[in-house]
PDB file of C-alpha atoms in Angstrom:
ATOM      1  CA  UNK A1499     -18.149  23.810   8.247  1.00 34.00           C
ATOM      2  CA  UNK A1500     -17.042  20.345   7.186  1.00 34.00           C
ATOM      3  CA  UNK A1501     -17.264  17.595   9.777  1.00 39.00           C
ATOM      4  CA  UNK A1502     -13.804  16.558  10.977  1.00 39.00           C
ATOM      5  CA  UNK A1503     -12.417  13.152  11.704  1.00 47.00           C
ATOM      6  CA  UNK A1504      -9.183  12.113  13.403  1.00 46.00           C
ATOM      7  CA  UNK A1505      -7.234   8.880  13.275  1.00 49.00           C
ATOM      8  CA  UNK A1506      -6.585   7.940  16.865  1.00 47.00           C
ATOM      9  CA  UNK A1507      -5.219   4.442  17.414  1.00 51.00           C
ATOM     10  CA  UNK A1508      -1.422   4.346  17.023  1.00 48.00           C
ATOM     11  CA  UNK A1509      -1.452   0.545  17.516  1.00 51.00           C
ATOM     12  CA  UNK A1510      -3.949  -0.154  14.712  1.00 53.00           C
ATOM     13  CA  UNK A1511      -2.861  -2.743  12.153  1.00 62.00           C
ATOM     14  CA  UNK A1512      -4.191  -2.871   8.614  1.00 64.00           C
ATOM     15  CA  UNK A1513      -6.484  -5.896   8.269  1.00 73.00           C
ATOM     16  CA  UNK A1514      -6.742  -6.279   4.501  1.00 76.00           C
ATOM     17  CA  UNK A1515      -7.286 -10.022   4.914  1.00 82.00           C
ATOM     18  CA  UNK A1516     -10.299  -9.544   7.165  1.00 81.00           C
ATOM     19  CA  UNK A1517     -11.808  -7.052   4.720  1.00 81.00           C
ATOM     20  CA  UNK A1518     -11.331  -9.465   1.837  1.00 86.00           C
ATOM     21  CA  UNK A1519     -12.936 -12.312   3.801  1.00 87.00           C
ATOM     22  CA  UNK A1520     -15.930 -10.156   4.812  1.00 85.00           C
ATOM     23  CA  UNK A1521     -16.431  -8.969   1.219  1.00 85.00           C
ATOM     24  CA  UNK A1522     -16.023 -12.470  -0.214  1.00 86.00           C
ATOM     25  CA  UNK A1523     -18.457 -14.046   2.241  1.00 87.00           C
ATOM     26  CA  UNK A1524     -20.879 -11.142   1.859  1.00 87.00           C
ATOM     27  CA  UNK A1525     -20.991 -11.887  -1.872  1.00 87.00           C
ATOM     28  CA  UNK A1526     -21.351 -15.638  -1.286  1.00 89.00           C
ATOM     29  CA  UNK A1527     -18.022 -16.401  -2.997  1.00 87.00           C
ATOM     30  CA  UNK A1528     -15.854 -19.388  -2.169  1.00 89.00           C
ATOM     31  CA  UNK A1529     -12.074 -19.026  -2.072  1.00 87.00           C
ATOM     32  CA  UNK A1530     -11.939 -20.987  -5.347  1.00 89.00           C
ATOM     33  CA  UNK A1531     -14.427 -18.691  -7.068  1.00 90.00           C
ATOM     34  CA  UNK A1532     -12.604 -15.532  -5.931  1.00 89.00           C
ATOM     35  CA  UNK A1533      -9.287 -17.089  -6.999  1.00 88.00           C
ATOM     36  CA  UNK A1534     -10.671 -17.567 -10.497  1.00 90.00           C
ATOM     37  CA  UNK A1535     -12.235 -14.094 -10.659  1.00 89.00           C
ATOM     38  CA  UNK A1536      -9.122 -12.328  -9.342  1.00 88.00           C
ATOM     39  CA  UNK A1537      -6.403 -14.450 -10.956  1.00 89.00           C
ATOM     40  CA  UNK A1538      -4.784 -14.940  -7.524  1.00 88.00           C
ATOM     41  CA  UNK A1539      -4.159 -18.494  -6.328  1.00 90.00           C
ATOM     42  CA  UNK A1540      -6.509 -19.997  -3.764  1.00 89.00           C
ATOM     43  CA  UNK A1541      -3.502 -20.673  -1.529  1.00 90.00           C
ATOM     44  CA  UNK A1542      -2.386 -17.033  -1.610  1.00 86.00           C
ATOM     45  CA  UNK A1543      -5.949 -15.800  -0.999  1.00 89.00           C
ATOM     46  CA  UNK A1544      -6.206 -18.019   2.060  1.00 89.00           C
ATOM     47  CA  UNK A1545      -2.831 -16.788   3.341  1.00 87.00           C
ATOM     48  CA  UNK A1546      -3.869 -13.147   2.841  1.00 85.00           C
ATOM     49  CA  UNK A1547      -7.247 -13.674   4.551  1.00 87.00           C
ATOM     50  CA  UNK A1548      -5.507 -15.316   7.516  1.00 87.00           C
ATOM     51  CA  UNK A1549      -2.785 -12.631   7.664  1.00 80.00           C
ATOM     52  CA  UNK A1550      -0.049 -15.178   6.956  1.00 83.00           C
ATOM     53  CA  UNK A1551       1.258 -13.021   4.105  1.00 78.00           C
ATOM     54  CA  UNK A1552       0.844  -9.335   3.297  1.00 76.00           C
ATOM     55  CA  UNK A1553      -0.513  -8.755  -0.194  1.00 78.00           C
ATOM     56  CA  UNK A1554       1.377  -6.586  -2.658  1.00 74.00           C
ATOM     57  CA  UNK A1555      -0.405  -3.615  -4.213  1.00 75.00           C
ATOM     58  CA  UNK A1556      -0.648  -5.647  -7.417  1.00 80.00           C
ATOM     59  CA  UNK A1557      -2.373  -8.483  -5.531  1.00 81.00           C
ATOM     60  CA  UNK A1558      -4.695  -6.065  -3.692  1.00 81.00           C
ATOM     61  CA  UNK A1559      -5.738  -4.611  -7.026  1.00 81.00           C
ATOM     62  CA  UNK A1560      -6.450  -8.059  -8.529  1.00 84.00           C
ATOM     63  CA  UNK A1561      -8.478  -9.189  -5.516  1.00 87.00           C
ATOM     64  CA  UNK A1562     -10.411  -5.921  -5.443  1.00 83.00           C
ATOM     65  CA  UNK A1563     -11.310  -6.336  -9.122  1.00 85.00           C
ATOM     66  CA  UNK A1564     -12.432  -9.923  -8.423  1.00 88.00           C
ATOM     67  CA  UNK A1565     -14.686  -8.590  -5.664  1.00 86.00           C
ATOM     68  CA  UNK A1566     -15.969  -5.710  -7.793  1.00 83.00           C
ATOM     69  CA  UNK A1567     -14.369  -3.180  -5.426  1.00 81.00           C
ATOM     70  CA  UNK A1568     -11.629  -0.600  -5.720  1.00 75.00           C
ATOM     71  CA  UNK A1569      -8.219  -1.165  -4.175  1.00 76.00           C
ATOM     72  CA  UNK A1570      -8.925   1.851  -1.968  1.00 74.00           C
ATOM     73  CA  UNK A1571     -11.945  -0.017  -0.542  1.00 75.00           C
ATOM     74  CA  UNK A1572      -9.668  -2.848   0.605  1.00 73.00           C
ATOM     75  CA  UNK A1573      -7.232  -0.354   2.160  1.00 73.00           C
ATOM     76  CA  UNK A1574      -9.997   1.354   4.149  1.00 71.00           C
ATOM     77  CA  UNK A1575     -10.919   0.316   7.658  1.00 65.00           C
ATOM     78  CA  UNK A1576     -14.524   1.461   7.959  1.00 58.00           C
ATOM     79  CA  UNK A1577     -17.546   2.619   6.032  1.00 52.00           C
ATOM     80  CA  UNK A1578     -17.256   6.379   6.618  1.00 48.00           C
ATOM     81  CA  UNK A1579     -18.404   8.437   3.660  1.00 52.00           C
ATOM     82  CA  UNK A1580     -19.265  11.984   2.703  1.00 54.00           C
ATOM     83  CA  UNK A1581     -17.210  15.123   2.549  1.00 54.00           C
ATOM     84  CA  UNK A1582     -14.951  15.139   5.550  1.00 64.00           C
ATOM     85  CA  UNK A1583     -11.942  17.070   6.690  1.00 74.00           C
ATOM     86  CA  UNK A1584      -9.743  14.438   8.272  1.00 78.00           C
ATOM     87  CA  UNK A1585      -6.555  14.709  10.331  1.00 81.00           C
ATOM     88  CA  UNK A1586      -4.025  11.979  10.951  1.00 81.00           C
ATOM     89  CA  UNK A1587      -1.702  12.780  13.834  1.00 86.00           C
ATOM     90  CA  UNK A1588       1.927  11.646  13.798  1.00 89.00           C
ATOM     91  CA  UNK A1589       2.276   7.921  14.338  1.00 86.00           C
ATOM     92  CA  UNK A1590      -1.470   7.183  14.331  1.00 87.00           C
ATOM     93  CA  UNK A1591      -1.773   5.674  10.848  1.00 86.00           C
ATOM     94  CA  UNK A1592      -2.613   2.014  10.353  1.00 84.00           C
ATOM     95  CA  UNK A1593       0.510  -0.155  10.174  1.00 86.00           C
ATOM     96  CA  UNK A1594       1.432  -2.965   7.759  1.00 82.00           C
ATOM     97  CA  UNK A1595       4.616  -4.615   6.557  1.00 83.00           C
ATOM     98  CA  UNK A1596       5.651  -6.252   3.315  1.00 80.00           C
ATOM     99  CA  UNK A1597       9.170  -7.554   2.863  1.00 77.00           C
ATOM    100  CA  UNK A1598      11.600  -4.650   3.130  1.00 82.00           C
ATOM    101  CA  UNK A1599       8.816  -2.062   3.558  1.00 87.00           C
ATOM    102  CA  UNK A1600       6.979  -0.883   6.666  1.00 90.00           C
ATOM    103  CA  UNK A1601       3.842   1.106   5.856  1.00 91.00           C
ATOM    104  CA  UNK A1602       1.799   3.589   7.847  1.00 92.00           C
ATOM    105  CA  UNK A1603      -1.443   4.054   5.920  1.00 88.00           C
ATOM    106  CA  UNK A1604      -3.081   7.420   6.520  1.00 89.00           C
ATOM    107  CA  UNK A1605      -6.821   8.220   6.527  1.00 84.00           C
ATOM    108  CA  UNK A1606      -7.987   4.606   6.334  1.00 81.00           C
ATOM    109  CA  UNK A1607     -11.221   5.648   8.037  1.00 80.00           C
ATOM    110  CA  UNK A1608     -12.308   7.384   4.806  1.00 76.00           C
ATOM    111  CA  UNK A1609     -14.130   4.989   2.486  1.00 71.00           C
ATOM    112  CA  UNK A1610     -14.714   7.220  -0.555  1.00 72.00           C
ATOM    113  CA  UNK A1611     -11.226   8.584  -1.044  1.00 76.00           C
ATOM    114  CA  UNK A1612      -9.588   8.508  -4.454  1.00 80.00           C
ATOM    115  CA  UNK A1613      -5.996   8.137  -3.283  1.00 85.00           C
ATOM    116  CA  UNK A1614      -4.046   6.107  -0.763  1.00 88.00           C
ATOM    117  CA  UNK A1615      -1.529   8.251   1.157  1.00 92.00           C
ATOM    118  CA  UNK A1616       1.018   6.469   3.323  1.00 93.00           C
ATOM    119  CA  UNK A1617       4.453   6.799   4.868  1.00 95.00           C
ATOM    120  CA  UNK A1618       6.832   4.041   3.822  1.00 95.00           C
ATOM    121  CA  UNK A1619       9.932   3.085   5.757  1.00 95.00           C
ATOM    122  CA  UNK A1620      12.370   1.265   3.489  1.00 93.00           C
ATOM    123  CA  UNK A1621      14.620  -0.902   5.635  1.00 91.00           C
ATOM    124  CA  UNK A1622      18.380  -0.745   5.038  1.00 90.00           C
ATOM    125  CA  UNK A1623      20.458  -3.433   3.353  1.00 78.00           C
ATOM    126  CA  UNK A1624      17.525  -5.688   2.541  1.00 65.00           C
ATOM    127  CA  UNK A1625      18.604  -6.428  -1.039  1.00 59.00           C
ATOM    128  CA  UNK A1626      18.335 -10.188  -0.545  1.00 54.00           C
ATOM    129  CA  UNK A1627      14.565  -9.884  -0.015  1.00 53.00           C
ATOM    130  CA  UNK A1628      13.880  -8.128  -3.331  1.00 57.00           C
ATOM    131  CA  UNK A1629      11.773 -10.096  -5.734  1.00 63.00           C
ATOM    132  CA  UNK A1630      10.952  -8.191  -8.898  1.00 70.00           C
ATOM    133  CA  UNK A1631       9.716  -4.746  -9.757  1.00 74.00           C
ATOM    134  CA  UNK A1632       5.934  -4.460  -9.331  1.00 77.00           C
ATOM    135  CA  UNK A1633       3.339  -3.026 -11.667  1.00 80.00           C
ATOM    136  CA  UNK A1634      -0.359  -2.372 -11.152  1.00 82.00           C
ATOM    137  CA  UNK A1635      -3.005   0.197 -12.024  1.00 81.00           C
ATOM    138  CA  UNK A1636      -3.062   3.856 -11.078  1.00 85.00           C
ATOM    139  CA  UNK A1637      -0.475   6.546 -10.629  1.00 90.00           C
ATOM    140  CA  UNK A1638       2.026   7.158  -7.836  1.00 92.00           C
ATOM    141  CA  UNK A1639       4.136   9.847  -6.292  1.00 93.00           C
ATOM    142  CA  UNK A1640       6.647   9.715  -3.490  1.00 95.00           C
ATOM    143  CA  UNK A1641       8.842  12.253  -1.721  1.00 97.00           C
ATOM    144  CA  UNK A1642      11.953  11.254   0.240  1.00 97.00           C
ATOM    145  CA  UNK A1643      11.601  12.484   3.843  1.00 97.00           C
ATOM    146  CA  UNK A1644      14.809  10.934   5.187  1.00 96.00           C
ATOM    147  CA  UNK A1645      17.586   8.628   4.079  1.00 95.00           C
ATOM    148  CA  UNK A1646      18.460   7.552   0.560  1.00 95.00           C
ATOM    149  CA  UNK A1647      16.803   5.066  -1.787  1.00 94.00           C
ATOM    150  CA  UNK A1648      17.274   3.746  -5.257  1.00 92.00           C
ATOM    151  CA  UNK A1649      14.256   3.850  -7.586  1.00 91.00           C
ATOM    152  CA  UNK A1650      14.412   1.038 -10.132  1.00 88.00           C
ATOM    153  CA  UNK A1651      12.030   0.991 -13.081  1.00 84.00           C
ATOM    154  CA  UNK A1652      11.621  -0.594 -16.474  1.00 75.00           C
ATOM    155  CA  UNK A1653      11.805   2.884 -18.036  1.00 65.00           C
ATOM    156  CA  UNK A1654      15.062   3.925 -16.398  1.00 65.00           C
ATOM    157  CA  UNK A1655      17.413   1.335 -14.959  1.00 73.00           C
ATOM    158  CA  UNK A1656      18.057   3.080 -11.635  1.00 82.00           C
ATOM    159  CA  UNK A1657      17.967   6.503 -10.045  1.00 89.00           C
ATOM    160  CA  UNK A1658      19.402   7.367  -6.620  1.00 93.00           C
ATOM    161  CA  UNK A1659      17.172   9.634  -4.555  1.00 95.00           C
ATOM    162  CA  UNK A1660      17.834  11.503  -1.312  1.00 95.00           C
ATOM    163  CA  UNK A1661      16.013  13.912   1.025  1.00 96.00           C
ATOM    164  CA  UNK A1662      13.816  16.317  -0.907  1.00 97.00           C
ATOM    165  CA  UNK A1663      13.806  14.287  -4.141  1.00 97.00           C
ATOM    166  CA  UNK A1664      10.508  13.058  -5.540  1.00 96.00           C
ATOM    167  CA  UNK A1665       9.167  11.010  -8.433  1.00 93.00           C
ATOM    168  CA  UNK A1666       5.770  10.718 -10.141  1.00 92.00           C
ATOM    169  CA  UNK A1667       5.019   7.720 -12.335  1.00 90.00           C
ATOM    170  CA  UNK A1668       2.281   5.631 -13.889  1.00 89.00           C
ATOM    171  CA  UNK A1669       1.983   2.503 -11.742  1.00 87.00           C
ATOM    172  CA  UNK A1670       1.886   0.191 -14.777  1.00 86.00           C
ATOM    173  CA  UNK A1671       5.593   0.952 -15.207  1.00 85.00           C
ATOM    174  CA  UNK A1672       7.447  -1.769 -13.314  1.00 86.00           C
ATOM    175  CA  UNK A1673       8.992  -0.187 -10.221  1.00 88.00           C
ATOM    176  CA  UNK A1674      10.891  -1.061  -7.072  1.00 88.00           C
ATOM    177  CA  UNK A1675      12.432   1.046  -4.305  1.00 91.00           C
ATOM    178  CA  UNK A1676      15.485  -0.303  -2.504  1.00 90.00           C
ATOM    179  CA  UNK A1677      17.705   0.968   0.284  1.00 91.00           C
ATOM    180  CA  UNK A1678      21.309  -0.169  -0.011  1.00 85.00           C
ATOM    181  CA  UNK A1679      22.481   2.140   2.776  1.00 86.00           C
ATOM    182  CA  UNK A1680      22.954   1.655   6.512  1.00 90.00           C
ATOM    183  CA  UNK A1681      20.041   3.844   7.686  1.00 93.00           C
ATOM    184  CA  UNK A1682      16.325   3.342   7.095  1.00 94.00           C
ATOM    185  CA  UNK A1683      14.687   5.718   4.632  1.00 96.00           C
ATOM    186  CA  UNK A1684      11.228   7.274   5.010  1.00 96.00           C
ATOM    187  CA  UNK A1685       9.029   8.266   2.076  1.00 97.00           C
ATOM    188  CA  UNK A1686       5.728  10.104   1.850  1.00 97.00           C
ATOM    189  CA  UNK A1687       3.933   8.097  -0.827  1.00 94.00           C
ATOM    190  CA  UNK A1688       0.593   8.616  -2.574  1.00 94.00           C
ATOM    191  CA  UNK A1689      -1.090   6.023  -4.794  1.00 89.00           C
ATOM    192  CA  UNK A1690      -4.008   7.145  -6.926  1.00 86.00           C
ATOM    193  CA  UNK A1691      -5.667   3.775  -7.452  1.00 75.00           C
TER     194      UNK A1691
END
């Protein structure tokens, strides 16, 4: 029988900044040195480490590469390893926000996972906060659980998606998900980093 693990703290917040700081200091790197190695400005690194800003997936990937880690390592909360059967009960994932997205990261207690599963809430009518489509390494999939979103990519200008629709794409394709409606939309999303 595989050992089981359960996520249990519904108030837990994702502390990517703290993980970056611990890794950086553990490797004896200054902010300037990590900025050079990761191609992320020293100012932005400091803001991420101090939880002033939430890093994008693209930024997480760059910082992870600068630290010699995987992006999954930075999105994990502890050093658990081995083969584990893990459960994440409703609402107990680790929370984070970035612009018009609210994330609930699932299974952050697993260090050696290959994918990052999360539930994304896309806030309604937040079009003024959109910057540009993102691109980074890996592959992604999401499934619309509720509401409606618009998937915008460099490959296809725009595609409206509603409950039950899904998309799979290579993350290097520029992509952005927006919600122009009145209700929030929820997506089950998986990133294979």
